Coordinates of N, CA and C in Angstrom, one line a residue:
Chain A
S290 N -25.1 -9.7 25.3 CA -24.1 -10.5 25.9 C -24.7 -11.7 26.6
A291 N -23.8 -12.5 27.2 CA -24.2 -13.7 27.9 C -23.3 -14.0 29.1
V292 N -23.9 -14.5 30.2 CA -23.1 -14.9 31.3 C -23.0 -16.4 31.3
I293 N -21.8 -16.9 31.3 CA -21.5 -18.3 31.1 C -20.8 -18.8 32.4
S294 N -21.2 -19.9 32.9 CA -20.5 -20.5 34.0 C -20.1 -21.9 33.7
Q295 N -19.0 -22.3 34.2 CA -18.5 -23.7 34.0 C -18.2 -24.3 35.4
K296 N -18.6 -25.6 35.4 CA -18.2 -26.4 36.6 C -17.6 -27.7 36.2
P297 N -16.6 -28.2 36.9 CA -15.9 -27.4 38.0 C -14.9 -26.4 37.3
S298 N -14.4 -25.5 38.2 CA -13.4 -24.5 37.7 C -12.1 -25.2 37.5
R299 N -11.8 -26.2 38.3 CA -10.5 -26.9 38.1 C -10.7 -28.3 38.8
D300 N -9.9 -29.2 38.3 CA -9.9 -30.6 39.0 C -8.6 -31.3 38.7
I301 N -8.3 -32.1 39.6 CA -7.1 -33.0 39.4 C -7.6 -34.4 39.4
C302 N -7.4 -35.2 38.3 CA -8.0 -36.5 38.1 C -6.9 -37.5 37.9
Q303 N -7.2 -38.8 38.2 CA -6.3 -39.9 38.0 C -6.5 -40.3 36.6
R304 N -5.4 -40.8 36.0 CA -5.5 -41.3 34.6 C -6.4 -42.5 34.6
G305 N -7.1 -42.6 33.5 CA -8.1 -43.7 33.3 C -9.5 -43.4 33.7
T306 N -9.7 -42.3 34.5 CA -11.0 -41.9 34.9 C -11.6 -40.9 33.9
S307 N -12.8 -40.5 34.2 CA -13.5 -39.6 33.3 C -14.0 -38.4 34.1
L308 N -14.1 -37.3 33.5 CA -14.6 -36.0 34.1 C -15.6 -35.4 33.2
T309 N -16.7 -35.0 33.8 CA -17.8 -34.2 33.0 C -17.8 -32.8 33.4
I310 N -17.7 -31.9 32.4 CA -17.6 -30.5 32.6 C -19.0 -29.9 32.2
Q311 N -19.5 -29.0 33.0 CA -20.8 -28.4 32.7 C -20.6 -27.0 32.2
C312 N -21.5 -26.6 31.3 CA -21.5 -25.2 30.8 C -22.9 -24.7 30.9
Q313 N -23.1 -23.6 31.6 CA -24.5 -23.1 31.8 C -24.5 -21.6 31.3
V314 N -25.5 -21.3 30.5 CA -25.6 -20.0 30.0 C -26.9 -19.3 30.6
D315 N -26.9 -18.0 30.8 CA -28.0 -17.4 31.4 C -29.1 -17.0 30.4
S316 N -29.0 -17.4 29.2 CA -30.0 -17.1 28.2 C -29.9 -18.2 27.1
Q317 N -31.0 -18.3 26.4 CA -31.0 -19.3 25.3 C -30.1 -18.9 24.2
V318 N -29.3 -19.8 23.7 CA -28.3 -19.5 22.6 C -28.4 -20.5 21.5
T319 N -28.1 -20.1 20.3 CA -28.2 -21.0 19.2 C -27.1 -21.9 19.1
M320 N -25.9 -21.4 19.3 CA -24.7 -22.2 19.1 C -23.8 -22.3 20.3
M321 N -23.3 -23.4 20.6 CA -22.4 -23.6 21.7 C -21.2 -24.4 21.2
F322 N -20.0 -24.1 21.6 CA -18.8 -24.8 21.2 C -18.0 -25.2 22.4
W323 N -17.2 -26.2 22.2 CA -16.2 -26.6 23.2 C -14.8 -26.5 22.6
Y324 N -13.9 -25.9 23.4 CA -12.5 -25.7 23.0 C -11.6 -26.4 24.0
R325 N -10.4 -26.7 23.5 CA -9.3 -27.1 24.4 C -8.2 -26.1 24.3
Q326 N -7.6 -25.8 25.4 CA -6.4 -24.9 25.4 C -5.3 -25.5 26.2
Q327 N -4.4 -26.1 25.6 CA -3.3 -26.8 26.2 C -2.3 -25.7 26.8
P328 N -1.6 -26.0 27.8 CA -0.8 -25.0 28.6 C 0.0 -24.2 27.6
G329 N -0.2 -22.9 27.7 CA 0.6 -21.9 26.9 C 0.3 -21.9 25.5
Q330 N -0.8 -22.6 25.1 CA -1.1 -22.7 23.7 C -2.4 -21.9 23.3
S331 N -2.7 -22.0 22.0 CA -3.9 -21.4 21.6 C -5.1 -22.3 21.8
L332 N -6.3 -21.9 21.3 CA -7.5 -22.6 21.5 C -7.7 -23.5 20.2
T333 N -8.1 -24.7 20.5 CA -8.4 -25.7 19.4 C -9.9 -26.1 19.6
L334 N -10.7 -26.0 18.6 CA -12.1 -26.3 18.6 C -12.2 -27.9 18.7
I335 N -12.9 -28.3 19.7 CA -13.2 -29.8 19.8 C -14.4 -30.1 19.0
A336 N -15.5 -29.4 19.3 CA -16.8 -29.7 18.7 C -17.8 -28.6 18.8
T337 N -18.8 -28.7 18.0 CA -20.0 -27.8 18.1 C -21.1 -28.7 18.8
A338 N -21.6 -28.1 19.9 CA -22.7 -28.9 20.6 C -24.0 -28.5 20.0
N339 N -24.7 -29.5 19.4 CA -26.0 -29.3 18.8 C -27.1 -29.7 19.7
Q340 N -28.1 -28.8 19.8 CA -29.2 -29.1 20.7 C -30.1 -30.1 20.0
G341 N -30.3 -31.2 20.7 CA -31.2 -32.3 20.3 C -30.6 -33.3 19.3
S342 N -29.3 -33.1 19.0 CA -28.7 -34.1 18.1 C -27.2 -34.2 18.4
E343 N -26.5 -35.1 17.7 CA -25.2 -35.4 18.1 C -24.3 -34.2 17.7
A344 N -23.2 -34.0 18.6 CA -22.3 -33.0 18.4 C -21.5 -33.2 17.1
T345 N -21.0 -32.1 16.5 CA -20.2 -32.1 15.3 C -18.7 -31.9 15.7
Y346 N -17.9 -33.0 15.5 CA -16.5 -33.0 16.0 C -15.6 -32.5 14.9
E347 N -14.5 -31.9 15.4 CA -13.4 -31.4 14.5 C -12.4 -32.6 14.3
S348 N -11.6 -32.4 13.3 CA -10.6 -33.5 13.0 C -9.7 -33.7 14.2
G349 N -9.5 -34.9 14.6 CA -8.7 -35.3 15.7 C -9.4 -35.5 17.0
F350 N -10.7 -35.2 17.0 CA -11.5 -35.4 18.2 C -12.7 -36.4 17.9
V351 N -12.9 -37.3 18.8 CA -14.0 -38.3 18.5 C -14.9 -38.4 19.7
I352 N -16.1 -38.9 19.4 CA -17.2 -38.9 20.3 C -16.9 -39.8 21.5
D353 N -16.2 -40.9 21.2 CA -15.9 -41.8 22.3 C -15.0 -41.2 23.4
K354 N -14.1 -40.3 23.0 CA -13.2 -39.7 23.9 C -13.8 -38.4 24.5
F355 N -14.6 -37.7 23.8 CA -15.2 -36.5 24.2 C -16.7 -36.4 24.0
P356 N -17.4 -37.3 24.6 CA -18.9 -37.2 24.5 C -19.5 -35.9 24.9
I357 N -20.4 -35.4 24.2 CA -21.0 -34.1 24.5 C -22.5 -34.2 24.5
S358 N -23.1 -33.6 25.5 CA -24.6 -33.5 25.5 C -25.0 -32.1 25.4
R359 N -26.2 -31.8 24.9 CA -26.8 -30.5 24.9 C -28.3 -30.7 24.9
P360 N -28.8 -30.9 26.1 CA -30.3 -31.2 26.2 C -31.2 -30.0 26.0
N361 N -30.7 -28.8 26.1 CA -31.5 -27.6 25.8 C -30.6 -26.5 25.4
L362 N -31.3 -25.3 25.2 CA -30.5 -24.2 24.6 C -29.7 -23.4 25.6
T363 N -29.6 -23.8 26.9 CA -28.8 -23.1 27.9 C -27.8 -23.9 28.5
F364 N -27.6 -25.2 28.2 CA -26.8 -26.1 28.9 C -26.1 -27.1 28.0
S365 N -24.9 -27.4 28.4 CA -24.1 -28.5 27.7 C -23.1 -29.1 28.6
T366 N -22.8 -30.3 28.3 CA -21.7 -31.0 29.1 C -20.7 -31.6 28.1
L367 N -19.5 -31.6 28.5 CA -18.4 -32.2 27.8 C -17.7 -33.2 28.8
T368 N -17.6 -34.5 28.4 CA -16.9 -35.5 29.2 C -15.6 -35.8 28.6
V369 N -14.6 -35.8 29.4 CA -13.2 -36.2 28.9 C -13.1 -37.6 29.5
S370 N -13.0 -38.6 28.6 CA -13.1 -40.0 29.0 C -11.7 -40.6 29.0
N371 N -11.6 -41.6 29.9 CA -10.4 -42.4 30.0 C -9.1 -41.5 29.9
M372 N -9.0 -40.6 30.8 CA -8.0 -39.6 30.7 C -6.6 -40.0 30.9
S373 N -5.7 -39.3 30.2 CA -4.3 -39.5 30.3 C -3.7 -38.1 30.5
P374 N -2.4 -38.1 31.0 CA -1.8 -36.8 31.2 C -1.8 -35.8 30.0
E375 N -1.9 -36.4 28.8 CA -2.0 -35.5 27.6 C -3.3 -34.7 27.6
D376 N -4.3 -35.1 28.3 CA -5.5 -34.4 28.4 C -5.5 -33.2 29.3
S377 N -4.4 -33.0 30.0 CA -4.3 -31.9 30.9 C -4.4 -30.6 30.1
S378 N -5.4 -29.8 30.3 CA -5.6 -28.6 29.5 C -6.7 -27.8 30.2
I379 N -6.9 -26.6 29.6 CA -8.1 -25.8 30.0 C -9.2 -26.1 29.0
Y380 N -10.4 -26.4 29.4 CA -11.5 -26.7 28.5 C -12.5 -25.5 28.7
L381 N -12.8 -24.9 27.5 CA -13.7 -23.7 27.5 C -14.9 -24.0 26.7
C382 N -16.0 -23.5 27.2 CA -17.2 -23.5 26.3 C -17.4 -22.1 25.8
S383 N -18.0 -21.9 24.7 CA -18.4 -20.6 24.2 C -19.7 -20.7 23.5
V384 N -20.3 -19.5 23.4 CA -21.7 -19.4 22.8 C -21.7 -18.2 21.8
V385 N -22.6 -18.4 20.9 CA -23.0 -17.3 20.0 C -24.3 -16.8 20.4
V386 N -24.4 -15.5 20.7 CA -25.7 -14.9 21.3 C -26.4 -14.1 20.2
S387 N -25.7 -13.2 19.6 CA -26.4 -12.2 18.7 C -26.2 -12.7 17.3
G388 N -26.7 -11.9 16.4 CA -26.5 -12.2 15.0 C -25.2 -11.7 14.5
L389 N -24.3 -11.2 15.3 CA -23.0 -10.7 14.8 C -22.1 -11.9 14.6
P390 N -21.7 -12.2 13.4 CA -20.9 -13.4 13.1 C -19.6 -13.4 13.8
G391 N -19.3 -14.5 14.4 CA -18.0 -14.7 15.0 C -17.9 -14.2 16.4
E392 N -18.9 -13.5 16.9 CA -18.8 -12.9 18.2 C -19.2 -13.9 19.2
Q393 N -18.2 -14.6 19.8 CA -18.4 -15.6 20.8 C -18.1 -15.1 22.2
Y394 N -19.0 -15.6 23.1 CA -18.7 -15.3 24.5 C -18.2 -16.6 25.1
F395 N -17.2 -16.5 25.9 CA -16.5 -17.6 26.5 C -16.8 -17.8 28.0
G396 N -16.8 -19.0 28.4 CA -16.9 -19.3 29.8 C -15.5 -19.1 30.4
P397 N -15.4 -19.2 31.8 CA -14.2 -19.0 32.4 C -13.2 -20.2 32.3
G398 N -13.6 -21.3 31.8 CA -12.8 -22.4 31.6 C -12.7 -23.4 32.8
T399 N -12.3 -24.6 32.5 CA -12.1 -25.6 33.5 C -10.7 -26.1 33.3
R400 N -9.9 -25.9 34.4 CA -8.5 -26.3 34.3 C -8.4 -27.8 34.8
L401 N -8.0 -28.7 33.9 CA -7.9 -30.1 34.2 C -6.5 -30.6 34.3
T402 N -6.1 -31.2 35.3 CA -4.8 -31.8 35.5 C -5.0 -33.3 35.7
V403 N -4.3 -34.1 34.8 CA -4.4 -35.5 34.9 C -3.1 -36.1 35.4
T404 N -3.1 -36.9 36.5 CA -1.9 -37.4 37.1 C -1.8 -38.9 36.8
Chain B
A88 N -7.9 -25.0 3.9 CA -7.9 -24.7 5.3 C -7.3 -23.3 5.6
Q89 N -7.7 -22.7 6.6 CA -7.2 -21.4 7.0 C -6.1 -21.6 8.1
T90 N -5.1 -20.7 8.0 CA -4.1 -20.7 9.1 C -4.0 -19.2 9.6
V91 N -3.7 -19.1 10.8 CA -3.5 -17.7 11.4 C -2.2 -17.8 12.2
T92 N -1.4 -16.8 11.9 CA 0.0 -16.8 12.5 C 0.2 -15.5 13.2
Q93 N 0.6 -15.6 14.5 CA 1.0 -14.5 15.3 C 2.5 -14.7 15.6
S94 N 3.3 -13.8 15.0 CA 4.8 -14.0 15.0 C 5.5 -13.6 16.3
Q95 N 4.7 -12.9 17.2 CA 5.3 -12.4 18.4 C 4.8 -13.1 19.6
P96 N 5.5 -14.1 20.1 CA 5.0 -14.8 21.3 C 4.8 -13.9 22.5
E97 N 5.7 -13.0 22.7 CA 5.6 -12.1 23.8 C 6.0 -10.7 23.4
M98 N 5.3 -9.7 24.1 CA 5.7 -8.3 23.9 C 5.5 -7.6 25.2
S99 N 6.2 -6.5 25.3 CA 6.0 -5.6 26.5 C 5.9 -4.2 26.0
V100 N 5.3 -3.4 26.8 CA 5.1 -2.0 26.5 C 5.0 -1.2 27.8
Q101 N 5.5 0.0 27.8 CA 5.3 0.9 29.0 C 3.9 1.4 29.0
E102 N 3.4 1.6 30.2 CA 2.1 2.2 30.4 C 2.1 3.5 29.7
A103 N 0.9 3.8 29.0 CA 0.6 5.0 28.3 C 1.2 5.0 26.9
E104 N 2.1 4.1 26.6 CA 2.6 4.0 25.2 C 1.8 3.2 24.3
T105 N 2.2 3.1 23.1 CA 1.4 2.4 22.0 C 2.1 1.2 21.6
V106 N 1.4 0.1 21.4 CA 2.0 -1.2 21.0 C 1.2 -1.7 19.8
T107 N 1.8 -2.4 18.9 CA 1.2 -3.1 17.8 C 1.5 -4.6 17.8
L108 N 0.4 -5.3 17.7 CA 0.5 -6.8 17.7 C 0.2 -7.2 16.3
S109 N 1.1 -8.2 15.8 CA 1.0 -8.6 14.4 C 0.2 -9.9 14.2
C110 N -0.5 -10.0 13.1 CA -1.2 -11.2 12.7 C -1.3 -11.3 11.2
T111 N -0.9 -12.5 10.7 CA -1.1 -12.7 9.3 C -1.9 -14.0 9.2
Y112 N -2.6 -14.1 8.1 CA -3.5 -15.3 7.8 C -3.4 -15.7 6.4
D113 N -3.8 -17.0 6.2 CA -3.7 -17.5 4.9 C -5.1 -18.1 4.5
T114 N -5.7 -17.7 3.4 CA -6.9 -18.2 3.0 C -7.1 -17.9 1.6
S115 N -8.0 -18.8 1.0 CA -8.4 -18.6 -0.4 C -9.8 -17.9 -0.5
E116 N -10.3 -17.7 0.7 CA -11.7 -17.1 0.7 C -11.6 -15.6 0.4
N117 N -12.7 -15.1 0.0 CA -12.8 -13.7 -0.2 C -13.7 -13.0 0.8
N118 N -14.6 -13.7 1.3 CA -15.5 -13.2 2.3 C -15.3 -13.8 3.7
Y119 N -14.9 -13.0 4.6 CA -14.5 -13.5 5.9 C -14.5 -12.4 6.9
Y120 N -14.3 -12.8 8.2 CA -14.2 -11.9 9.3 C -12.9 -12.1 10.0
L121 N -12.4 -11.1 10.7 CA -11.2 -11.2 11.5 C -11.5 -10.6 12.9
F122 N -10.8 -11.2 13.9 CA -11.1 -10.7 15.2 C -9.8 -10.7 16.0
W123 N -9.9 -9.9 17.1 CA -8.9 -9.9 18.1 C -9.6 -10.2 19.4
Y124 N -9.2 -11.3 20.1 CA -9.7 -11.7 21.4 C -8.6 -11.5 22.4
K125 N -9.1 -11.1 23.6 CA -8.1 -10.9 24.8 C -8.5 -11.9 25.9
Q126 N -7.4 -12.5 26.4 CA -7.6 -13.4 27.5 C -6.7 -13.0 28.7
P127 N -7.3 -12.2 29.6 CA -6.5 -11.8 30.8 C -6.1 -13.0 31.6
P128 N -5.2 -12.7 32.6 CA -4.8 -13.8 33.5 C -6.0 -14.5 34.2
S129 N -7.1 -13.9 34.3 CA -8.3 -14.6 34.9 C -8.9 -15.6 34.0
R130 N -8.5 -15.6 32.7 CA -8.9 -16.6 31.7 C -10.1 -16.3 30.9
Q131 N -10.9 -15.4 31.4 CA -12.2 -15.1 30.6 C -11.8 -14.4 29.3
M132 N -12.1 -15.1 28.2 CA -11.8 -14.6 26.9 C -12.9 -13.6 26.5
I133 N -12.4 -12.4 26.0 CA -13.4 -11.4 25.5 C -13.0 -10.9 24.2
L134 N -14.0 -10.5 23.4 CA -13.8 -10.0 22.1 C -13.4 -8.5 22.2
V135 N -12.3 -8.2 21.5 CA -11.8 -6.8 21.5 C -12.3 -6.0 20.3
I136 N -12.2 -6.6 19.1 CA -12.5 -5.9 17.9 C -12.7 -6.9 16.8
R137 N -13.6 -6.5 15.9 CA -13.8 -7.3 14.7 C -13.7 -6.5 13.4
Q138 N -13.4 -7.2 12.4 CA -13.3 -6.5 11.0 C -13.9 -7.4 10.0
E139 N -14.7 -6.8 9.2 CA -15.3 -7.5 8.0 C -14.4 -7.3 6.8
A140 N -14.1 -8.4 6.1 CA -13.2 -8.3 5.0 C -13.6 -7.4 3.9
Y141 N -14.9 -7.3 3.7 CA -15.4 -6.4 2.6 C -15.4 -5.0 2.9
K142 N -15.1 -4.6 4.2 CA -15.0 -3.2 4.6 C -13.6 -2.7 4.5
Q143 N -13.3 -1.7 3.7 CA -12.0 -1.2 3.6 C -11.6 -0.4 4.9
Q144 N -12.5 0.2 5.5 CA -12.2 1.0 6.7 C -11.8 0.2 7.8
N145 N -10.7 0.6 8.5 CA -10.2 -0.2 9.6 C -11.1 0.0 10.8
A146 N -11.4 -1.0 11.5 CA -12.2 -1.0 12.7 C -11.5 -0.3 13.9
T147 N -12.2 0.4 14.7 CA -11.7 1.0 15.9 C -12.7 0.8 17.1
E148 N -12.1 0.6 18.2 CA -12.9 0.5 19.5 C -12.1 1.2 20.6
N149 N -12.5 2.5 20.8 CA -11.8 3.3 21.8 C -10.3 3.2 21.6
R150 N -9.5 2.7 22.5 CA -8.0 2.7 22.3 C -7.5 1.6 21.4
F151 N -8.4 0.8 20.9 CA -8.0 -0.3 20.1 C -8.3 -0.1 18.6
S152 N -7.4 -0.3 17.7 CA -7.7 -0.1 16.3 C -6.9 -1.2 15.6
V153 N -7.3 -1.4 14.3 CA -6.6 -2.4 13.5 C -6.1 -1.8 12.3
N154 N -5.1 -2.5 11.7 CA -4.6 -2.1 10.4 C -4.8 -3.3 9.5
F155 N -5.9 -3.3 8.7 CA -6.3 -4.4 7.9 C -5.7 -4.2 6.5
Q156 N -4.9 -5.1 6.1 CA -4.3 -5.1 4.7 C -4.7 -6.4 4.0
K157 N -5.8 -6.3 3.3 CA -6.4 -7.5 2.7 C -5.4 -8.2 1.7
A158 N -4.8 -7.4 0.9 CA -3.9 -8.0 -0.1 C -2.8 -8.7 0.5
A159 N -2.3 -8.1 1.6 CA -1.1 -8.7 2.3 C -1.6 -9.7 3.3
K160 N -2.9 -9.9 3.5 CA -3.4 -10.8 4.5 C -2.8 -10.6 5.8
S161 N -2.9 -9.3 6.2 CA -2.3 -8.9 7.5 C -3.4 -8.1 8.3
F162 N -3.4 -8.3 9.6 CA -4.4 -7.8 10.5 C -3.8 -7.5 11.8
S163 N -3.2 -6.3 11.9 CA -2.5 -6.0 13.2 C -3.4 -5.2 14.1
L164 N -3.1 -5.3 15.4 CA -3.9 -4.6 16.4 C -3.0 -3.6 17.1
K165 N -3.5 -2.3 17.1 CA -2.8 -1.3 17.8 C -3.5 -0.9 19.1
I166 N -2.8 -0.9 20.2 CA -3.3 -0.5 21.4 C -2.7 0.9 21.8
S167 N -3.4 1.9 21.9 CA -2.9 3.2 22.3 C -3.1 3.5 23.7
D168 N -2.2 4.3 24.3 CA -2.3 4.7 25.7 C -2.5 3.4 26.5
S169 N -1.6 2.5 26.4 CA -1.6 1.2 27.1 C -1.9 1.3 28.6
Q170 N -2.7 0.5 29.1 CA -3.0 0.5 30.5 C -2.7 -0.9 31.1
L171 N -2.4 -0.9 32.4 CA -2.0 -2.1 33.1 C -3.1 -3.2 32.9
G172 N -4.3 -2.8 32.8 CA -5.4 -3.8 32.5 C -5.3 -4.4 31.1
D173 N -4.5 -3.9 30.3 CA -4.3 -4.5 28.9 C -3.4 -5.7 29.0
T174 N -2.8 -6.0 30.1 CA -1.9 -7.2 30.2 C -2.8 -8.4 30.0
A175 N -2.4 -9.2 29.0 CA -3.2 -10.4 28.7 C -2.6 -11.1 27.5
M176 N -3.2 -12.3 27.2 CA -2.9 -12.9 26.0 C -3.8 -12.4 24.9
Y177 N -3.3 -12.1 23.7 CA -4.2 -11.6 22.6 C -4.1 -12.6 21.5
F178 N -5.3 -13.0 21.1 CA -5.5 -14.0 20.0 C -6.1 -13.4 18.8
C179 N -5.5 -13.5 17.7 CA -6.1 -13.2 16.4 C -6.9 -14.4 15.9
A180 N -8.1 -14.1 15.3 CA -8.9 -15.2 14.9 C -9.5 -14.9 13.5
F181 N -9.8 -15.9 12.8 CA -10.4 -15.9 11.4 C -11.6 -16.7 11.4
M182 N -12.6 -16.2 10.6 CA -13.8 -16.9 10.4 C -14.3 -16.7 9.0
R183 N -14.6 -17.8 8.3 CA -15.1 -17.7 6.9 C -16.6 -17.3 7.0
R184 N -17.0 -16.5 6.1 CA -18.4 -16.1 6.1 C -19.3 -17.3 5.9
N185 N -20.4 -17.4 6.5 CA -21.3 -18.5 6.4 C -20.6 -19.9 6.8
A186 N -19.8 -19.8 7.8 CA -19.0 -21.0 8.3 C -19.5 -21.4 9.6
G187 N -20.7 -21.1 10.0 CA -21.2 -21.6 11.2 C -20.6 -21.0 12.4
N188 N -20.0 -19.8 12.3 CA -19.4 -19.1 13.4 C -18.2 -19.9 14.0
M189 N -17.5 -20.7 13.2 CA -16.4 -21.4 13.6 C -15.1 -20.5 13.4
L190 N -14.4 -20.4 14.5 CA -13.2 -19.5 14.6 C -11.9 -20.4 14.5
T191 N -11.0 -19.8 13.7 CA -9.6 -20.4 13.7 C -8.7 -19.4 14.4
F192 N -8.0 -19.8 15.5 CA -7.2 -18.9 16.3 C -5.8 -19.0 15.9
G193 N -5.1 -17.9 16.1 CA -3.6 -17.8 16.0 C -3.0 -18.3 17.3
G194 N -1.7 -18.4 17.4 CA -1.0 -18.9 18.6 C -1.0 -18.0 19.8
G195 N -1.3 -16.8 19.6 CA -1.4 -15.8 20.7 C -0.1 -15.0 20.9
T196 N -0.3 -13.8 21.4 CA 0.8 -13.0 21.8 C 0.6 -12.6 23.3
R197 N 1.6 -12.8 24.1 CA 1.4 -12.4 25.5 C 1.9 -11.0 25.7
L198 N 1.1 -10.1 26.1 CA 1.4 -8.7 26.2 C 1.5 -8.3 27.7
M199 N 2.6 -7.7 28.0 CA 2.8 -7.3 29.4 C 2.9 -5.7 29.3
V200 N 2.1 -5.1 30.1 CA 2.1 -3.6 30.2 C 2.8 -3.3 31.5
K201 N 3.9 -2.5 31.4 CA 4.8 -2.3 32.6 C 4.5 -0.9 33.1
P202 N 4.4 -0.7 34.4 CA 4.2 0.6 35.0 C 5.4 1.5 34.9

């Protein structure tokens, strides 16, 4: 298993500003993902955070809006840029620890409200 | 592309009784995995149970079991002896084999266990 922490746990931001969310894992992991969960909705994959290279984004998500860094095997950041109220969501990171396919461990999430 | 459908947005069950959550999926793949994830009100998502498509035997984990019908593309979750701590959002998820651990989630079912 893995212990995952996210900072901040929640924030209220003004439109047009940016927020960087941190994801820290207590062990080295091969794969890290960032998801968005809009209020009352399911999870949508934003991107795969690749260590040492550019993140791989899913359709509908672009690097300019959601830049991601992953400087090492235990840490990643997601920035939500030029925010609008539509960006109000919970943002979760997840990691794959073991060799069991699909078994992802999730962070507690960051609840973002944009006013 | 894969789609995962959970047709029951909300369900309730009395404590100690049994409840079944439905999930159907659509894919042209033959090798894949299916999962049920639980998201309690605290938001930390955890894996409940996983099923490999090539295995005919239904997976079980203590009080949780699945009914996997590959031909019907159905993957329901049965919770026996429901407990108050089972109150949560439940997400069905699909993953293609060798797909980089990328999950596709259903819309979720909110389960309330009543005392």
